[in-house]
mmCIF file of C-alpha atoms in Angstrom:
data_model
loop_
_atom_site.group_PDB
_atom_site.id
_atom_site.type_symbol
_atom_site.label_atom_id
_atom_site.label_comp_id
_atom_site.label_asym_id
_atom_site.label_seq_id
_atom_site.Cartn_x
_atom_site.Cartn_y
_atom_site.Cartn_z
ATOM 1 C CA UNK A 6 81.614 99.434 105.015
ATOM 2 C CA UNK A 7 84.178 101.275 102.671
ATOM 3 C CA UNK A 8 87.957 100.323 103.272
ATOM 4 C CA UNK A 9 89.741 104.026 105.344
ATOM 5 C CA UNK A 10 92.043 105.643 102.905
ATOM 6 C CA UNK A 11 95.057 104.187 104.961
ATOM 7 C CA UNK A 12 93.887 100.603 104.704
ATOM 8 C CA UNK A 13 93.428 101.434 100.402
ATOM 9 C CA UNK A 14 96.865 103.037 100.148
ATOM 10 C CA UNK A 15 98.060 100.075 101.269
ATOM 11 C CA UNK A 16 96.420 97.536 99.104
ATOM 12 C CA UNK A 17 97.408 99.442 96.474
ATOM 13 C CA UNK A 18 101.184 99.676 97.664
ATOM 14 C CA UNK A 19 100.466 96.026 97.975
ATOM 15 C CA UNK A 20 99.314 96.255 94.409
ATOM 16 C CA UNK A 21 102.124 98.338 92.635
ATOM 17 C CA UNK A 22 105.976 97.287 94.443
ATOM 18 C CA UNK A 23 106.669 94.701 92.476
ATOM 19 C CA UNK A 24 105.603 96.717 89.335
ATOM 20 C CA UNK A 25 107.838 99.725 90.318
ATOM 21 C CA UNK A 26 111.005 97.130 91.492
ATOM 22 C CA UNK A 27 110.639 95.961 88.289
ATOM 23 C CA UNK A 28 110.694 99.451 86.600
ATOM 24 C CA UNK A 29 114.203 99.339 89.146
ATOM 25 C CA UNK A 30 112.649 102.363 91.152
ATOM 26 C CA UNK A 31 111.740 101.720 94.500
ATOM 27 C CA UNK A 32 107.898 102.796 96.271
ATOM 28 C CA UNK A 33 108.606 105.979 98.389
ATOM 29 C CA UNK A 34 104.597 106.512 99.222
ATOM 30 C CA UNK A 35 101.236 106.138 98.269
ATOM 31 C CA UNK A 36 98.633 108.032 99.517
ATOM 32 C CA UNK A 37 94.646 108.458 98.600
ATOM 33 C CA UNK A 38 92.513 111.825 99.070
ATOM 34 C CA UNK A 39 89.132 112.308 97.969
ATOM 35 C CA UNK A 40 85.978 110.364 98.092
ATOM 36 C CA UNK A 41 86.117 107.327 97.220
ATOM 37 C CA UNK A 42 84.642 107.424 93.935
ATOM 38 C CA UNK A 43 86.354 109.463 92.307
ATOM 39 C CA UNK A 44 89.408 109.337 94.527
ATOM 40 C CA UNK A 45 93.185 110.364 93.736
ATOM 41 C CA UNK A 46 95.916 108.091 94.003
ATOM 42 C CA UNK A 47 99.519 109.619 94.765
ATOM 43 C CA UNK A 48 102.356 107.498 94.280
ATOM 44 C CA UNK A 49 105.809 108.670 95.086
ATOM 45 C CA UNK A 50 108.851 106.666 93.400
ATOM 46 C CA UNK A 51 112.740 107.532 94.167
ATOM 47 C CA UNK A 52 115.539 106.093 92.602
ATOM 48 C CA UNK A 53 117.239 103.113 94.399
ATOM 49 C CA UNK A 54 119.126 104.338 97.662
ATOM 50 C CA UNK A 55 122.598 102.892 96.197
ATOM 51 C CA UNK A 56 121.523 105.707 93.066
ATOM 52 C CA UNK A 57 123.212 109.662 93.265
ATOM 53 C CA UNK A 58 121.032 112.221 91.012
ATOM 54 C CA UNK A 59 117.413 113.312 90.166
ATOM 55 C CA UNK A 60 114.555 110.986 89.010
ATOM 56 C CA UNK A 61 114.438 111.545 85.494
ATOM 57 C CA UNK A 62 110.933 112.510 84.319
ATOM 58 C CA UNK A 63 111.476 110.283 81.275
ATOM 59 C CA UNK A 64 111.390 107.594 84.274
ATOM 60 C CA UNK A 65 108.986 108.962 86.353
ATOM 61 C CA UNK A 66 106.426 108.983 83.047
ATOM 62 C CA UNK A 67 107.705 105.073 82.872
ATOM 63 C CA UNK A 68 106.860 104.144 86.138
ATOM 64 C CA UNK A 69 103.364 105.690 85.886
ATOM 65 C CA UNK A 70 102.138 103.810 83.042
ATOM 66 C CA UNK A 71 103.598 100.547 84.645
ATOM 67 C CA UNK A 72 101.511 101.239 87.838
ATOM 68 C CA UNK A 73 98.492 102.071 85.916
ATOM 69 C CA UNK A 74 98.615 98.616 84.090
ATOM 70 C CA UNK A 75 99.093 97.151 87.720
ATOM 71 C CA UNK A 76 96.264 98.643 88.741
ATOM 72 C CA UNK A 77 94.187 98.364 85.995
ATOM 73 C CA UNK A 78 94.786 94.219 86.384
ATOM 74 C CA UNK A 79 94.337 94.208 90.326
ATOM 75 C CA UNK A 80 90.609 94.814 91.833
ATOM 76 C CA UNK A 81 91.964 97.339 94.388
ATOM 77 C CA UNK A 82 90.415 100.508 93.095
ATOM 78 C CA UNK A 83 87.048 99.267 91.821
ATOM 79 C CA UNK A 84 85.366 103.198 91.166
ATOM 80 C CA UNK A 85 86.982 105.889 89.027
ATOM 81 C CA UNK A 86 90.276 107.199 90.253
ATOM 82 C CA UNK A 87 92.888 109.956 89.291
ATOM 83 C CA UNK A 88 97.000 108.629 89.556
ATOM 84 C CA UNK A 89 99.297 110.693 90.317
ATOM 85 C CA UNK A 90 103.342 109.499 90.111
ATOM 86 C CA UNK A 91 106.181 111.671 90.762
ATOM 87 C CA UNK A 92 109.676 111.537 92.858
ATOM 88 C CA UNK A 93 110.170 113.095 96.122
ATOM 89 C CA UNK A 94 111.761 116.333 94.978
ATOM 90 C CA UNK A 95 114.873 117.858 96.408
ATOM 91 C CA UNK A 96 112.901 119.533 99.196
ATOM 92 C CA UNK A 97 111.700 116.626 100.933
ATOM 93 C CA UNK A 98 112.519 115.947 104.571
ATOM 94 C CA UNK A 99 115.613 113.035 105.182
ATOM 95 C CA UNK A 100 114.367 111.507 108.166
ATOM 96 C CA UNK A 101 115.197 107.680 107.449
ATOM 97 C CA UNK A 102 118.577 105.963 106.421
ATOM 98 C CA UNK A 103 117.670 105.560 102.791
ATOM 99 C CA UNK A 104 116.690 108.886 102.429
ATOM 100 C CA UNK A 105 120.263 110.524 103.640
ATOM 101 C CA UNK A 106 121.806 107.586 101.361
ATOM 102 C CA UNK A 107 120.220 108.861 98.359
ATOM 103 C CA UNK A 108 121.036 112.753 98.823
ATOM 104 C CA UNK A 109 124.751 111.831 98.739
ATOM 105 C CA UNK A 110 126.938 114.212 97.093
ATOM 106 C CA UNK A 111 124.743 117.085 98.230
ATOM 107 C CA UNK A 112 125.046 119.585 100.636
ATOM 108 C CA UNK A 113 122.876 119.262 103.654
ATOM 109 C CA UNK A 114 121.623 120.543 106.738
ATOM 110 C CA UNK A 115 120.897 118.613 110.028
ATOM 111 C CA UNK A 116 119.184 119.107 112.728
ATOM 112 C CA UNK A 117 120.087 116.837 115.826
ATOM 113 C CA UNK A 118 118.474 115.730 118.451
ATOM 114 C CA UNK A 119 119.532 118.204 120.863
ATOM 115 C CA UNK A 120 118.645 120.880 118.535
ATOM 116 C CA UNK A 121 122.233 122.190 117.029
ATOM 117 C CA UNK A 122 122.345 122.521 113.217
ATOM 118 C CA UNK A 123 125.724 121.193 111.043
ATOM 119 C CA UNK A 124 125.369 121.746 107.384
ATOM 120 C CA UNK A 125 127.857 119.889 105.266
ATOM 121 C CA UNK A 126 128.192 117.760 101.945
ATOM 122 C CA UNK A 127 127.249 114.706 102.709
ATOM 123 C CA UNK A 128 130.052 112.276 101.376
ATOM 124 C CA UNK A 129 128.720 109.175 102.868
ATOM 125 C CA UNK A 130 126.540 107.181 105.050
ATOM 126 C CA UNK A 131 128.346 104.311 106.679
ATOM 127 C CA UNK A 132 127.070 102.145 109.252
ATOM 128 C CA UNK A 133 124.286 104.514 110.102
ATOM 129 C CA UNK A 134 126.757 107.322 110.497
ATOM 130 C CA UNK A 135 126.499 110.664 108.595
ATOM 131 C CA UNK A 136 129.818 111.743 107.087
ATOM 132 C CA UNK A 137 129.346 115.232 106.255
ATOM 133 C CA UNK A 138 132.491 117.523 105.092
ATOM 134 C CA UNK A 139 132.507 121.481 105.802
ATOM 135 C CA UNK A 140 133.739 123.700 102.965
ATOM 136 C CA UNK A 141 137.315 123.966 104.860
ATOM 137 C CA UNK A 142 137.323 120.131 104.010
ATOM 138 C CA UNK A 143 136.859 119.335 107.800
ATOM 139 C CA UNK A 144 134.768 115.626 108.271
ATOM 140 C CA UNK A 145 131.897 115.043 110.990
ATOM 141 C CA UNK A 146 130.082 111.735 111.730
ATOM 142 C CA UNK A 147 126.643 111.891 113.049
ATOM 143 C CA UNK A 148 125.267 109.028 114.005
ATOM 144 C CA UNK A 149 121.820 108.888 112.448
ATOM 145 C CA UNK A 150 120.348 108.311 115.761
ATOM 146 C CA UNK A 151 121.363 111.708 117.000
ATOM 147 C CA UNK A 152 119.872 113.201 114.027
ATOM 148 C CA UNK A 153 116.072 114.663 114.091
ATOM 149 C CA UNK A 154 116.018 115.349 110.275
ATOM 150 C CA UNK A 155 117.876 116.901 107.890
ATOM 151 C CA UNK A 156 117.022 118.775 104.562
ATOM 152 C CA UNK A 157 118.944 119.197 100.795
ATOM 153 C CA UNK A 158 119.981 122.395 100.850
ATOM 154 C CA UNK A 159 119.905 123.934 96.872
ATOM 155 C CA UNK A 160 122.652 125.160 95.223
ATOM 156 C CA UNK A 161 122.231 127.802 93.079
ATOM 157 C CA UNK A 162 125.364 128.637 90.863
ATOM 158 C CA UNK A 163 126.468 131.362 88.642
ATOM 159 C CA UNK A 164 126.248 129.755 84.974
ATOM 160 C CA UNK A 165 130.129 131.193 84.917
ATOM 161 C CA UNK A 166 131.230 128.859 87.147
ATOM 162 C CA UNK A 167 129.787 125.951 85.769
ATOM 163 C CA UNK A 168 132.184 123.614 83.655
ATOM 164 C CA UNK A 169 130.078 123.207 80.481
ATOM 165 C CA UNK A 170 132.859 120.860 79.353
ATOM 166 C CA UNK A 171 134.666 121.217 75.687
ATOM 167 C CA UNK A 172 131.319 122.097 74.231
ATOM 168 C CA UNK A 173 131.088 125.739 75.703
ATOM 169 C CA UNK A 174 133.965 126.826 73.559
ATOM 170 C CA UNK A 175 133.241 128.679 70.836
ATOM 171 C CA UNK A 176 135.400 127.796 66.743
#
């Protein structure tokens, strides 16, 4: 009998984390649709949680040719297969500690437990605690265990408002 899809993706997780550590990115996900011979692989990578910022696609290209060698050497995925890599995008859902770690810097909104909404930039996470400051410069601390989930919100700015630096000026 065939291995489920959920038992693959995990052999191949199995398969890949050192590979991607060693690339220093860190396995978000990998999930497997299709039939299984000629299935696709999907392999999410982020940036270590410590890490502010976007997943280069420079790194993202990386990291994919580092997991297909991994896979290429392991017997995991012995028919044909498709592999997709990318990051998480700034869209995703922050439901676990790492995830709210890694949107730091951004402006966020969260939805608690008991259903209220606070959006804020979130400055840092400490000791499972949200610390998210208003635009009047006011803190809050949510304790990740009130909070259900929370999402980046994207900011969309006037290119005259963005400091382009000394290079914008014009001899």
């Amino acid at each position: 009998m065939a291995p489920q899809h959920g038992d693959l993706a995990a052999a191949v997780a199995a398969a890949i984390t050192d590979a991607v550590a060693a690339s220093g990115l860190f396995l978000e996900d990998v999930t497997i649709v299709g039939p299984a011979t000629r299935s696709v692989v999907r392999v999410t990578v982020d940036l270590p949680e410590d890490e502010v910022g976007s997943l280069p696609l420079e790194r993202v290209a990386e990291v994919s040719r580092v997991v297909s060698d991994a896979l290429d050497a392991s017997d995991v995925l012995p028919h044909a297969y498709q592999l997709e890599v990318s990051s998480p995008g700034a869209t995703r859902t922050l439901t676990e500690a790492r995830h709210f770690r890694r949107a730091r810097t951004r402006l966020v909104r969260v939805e608690t437990r008991d259903g209220a909404e606070v959006t804020g930039r979130l400055v840092e996470v400490e000791d499972d605690v949200l610390v998210l400051d208003d635009e009047a410069g006011t803190s809050t601390r949510l304790p990740l265990a009130d909070v259900r989930r929370g999402r980046v919100e994207l900011e969309m700015r006037r290119i005259d408002e963005v400091d382009l630096g000394d290079d914008d000026v014009e001899d």
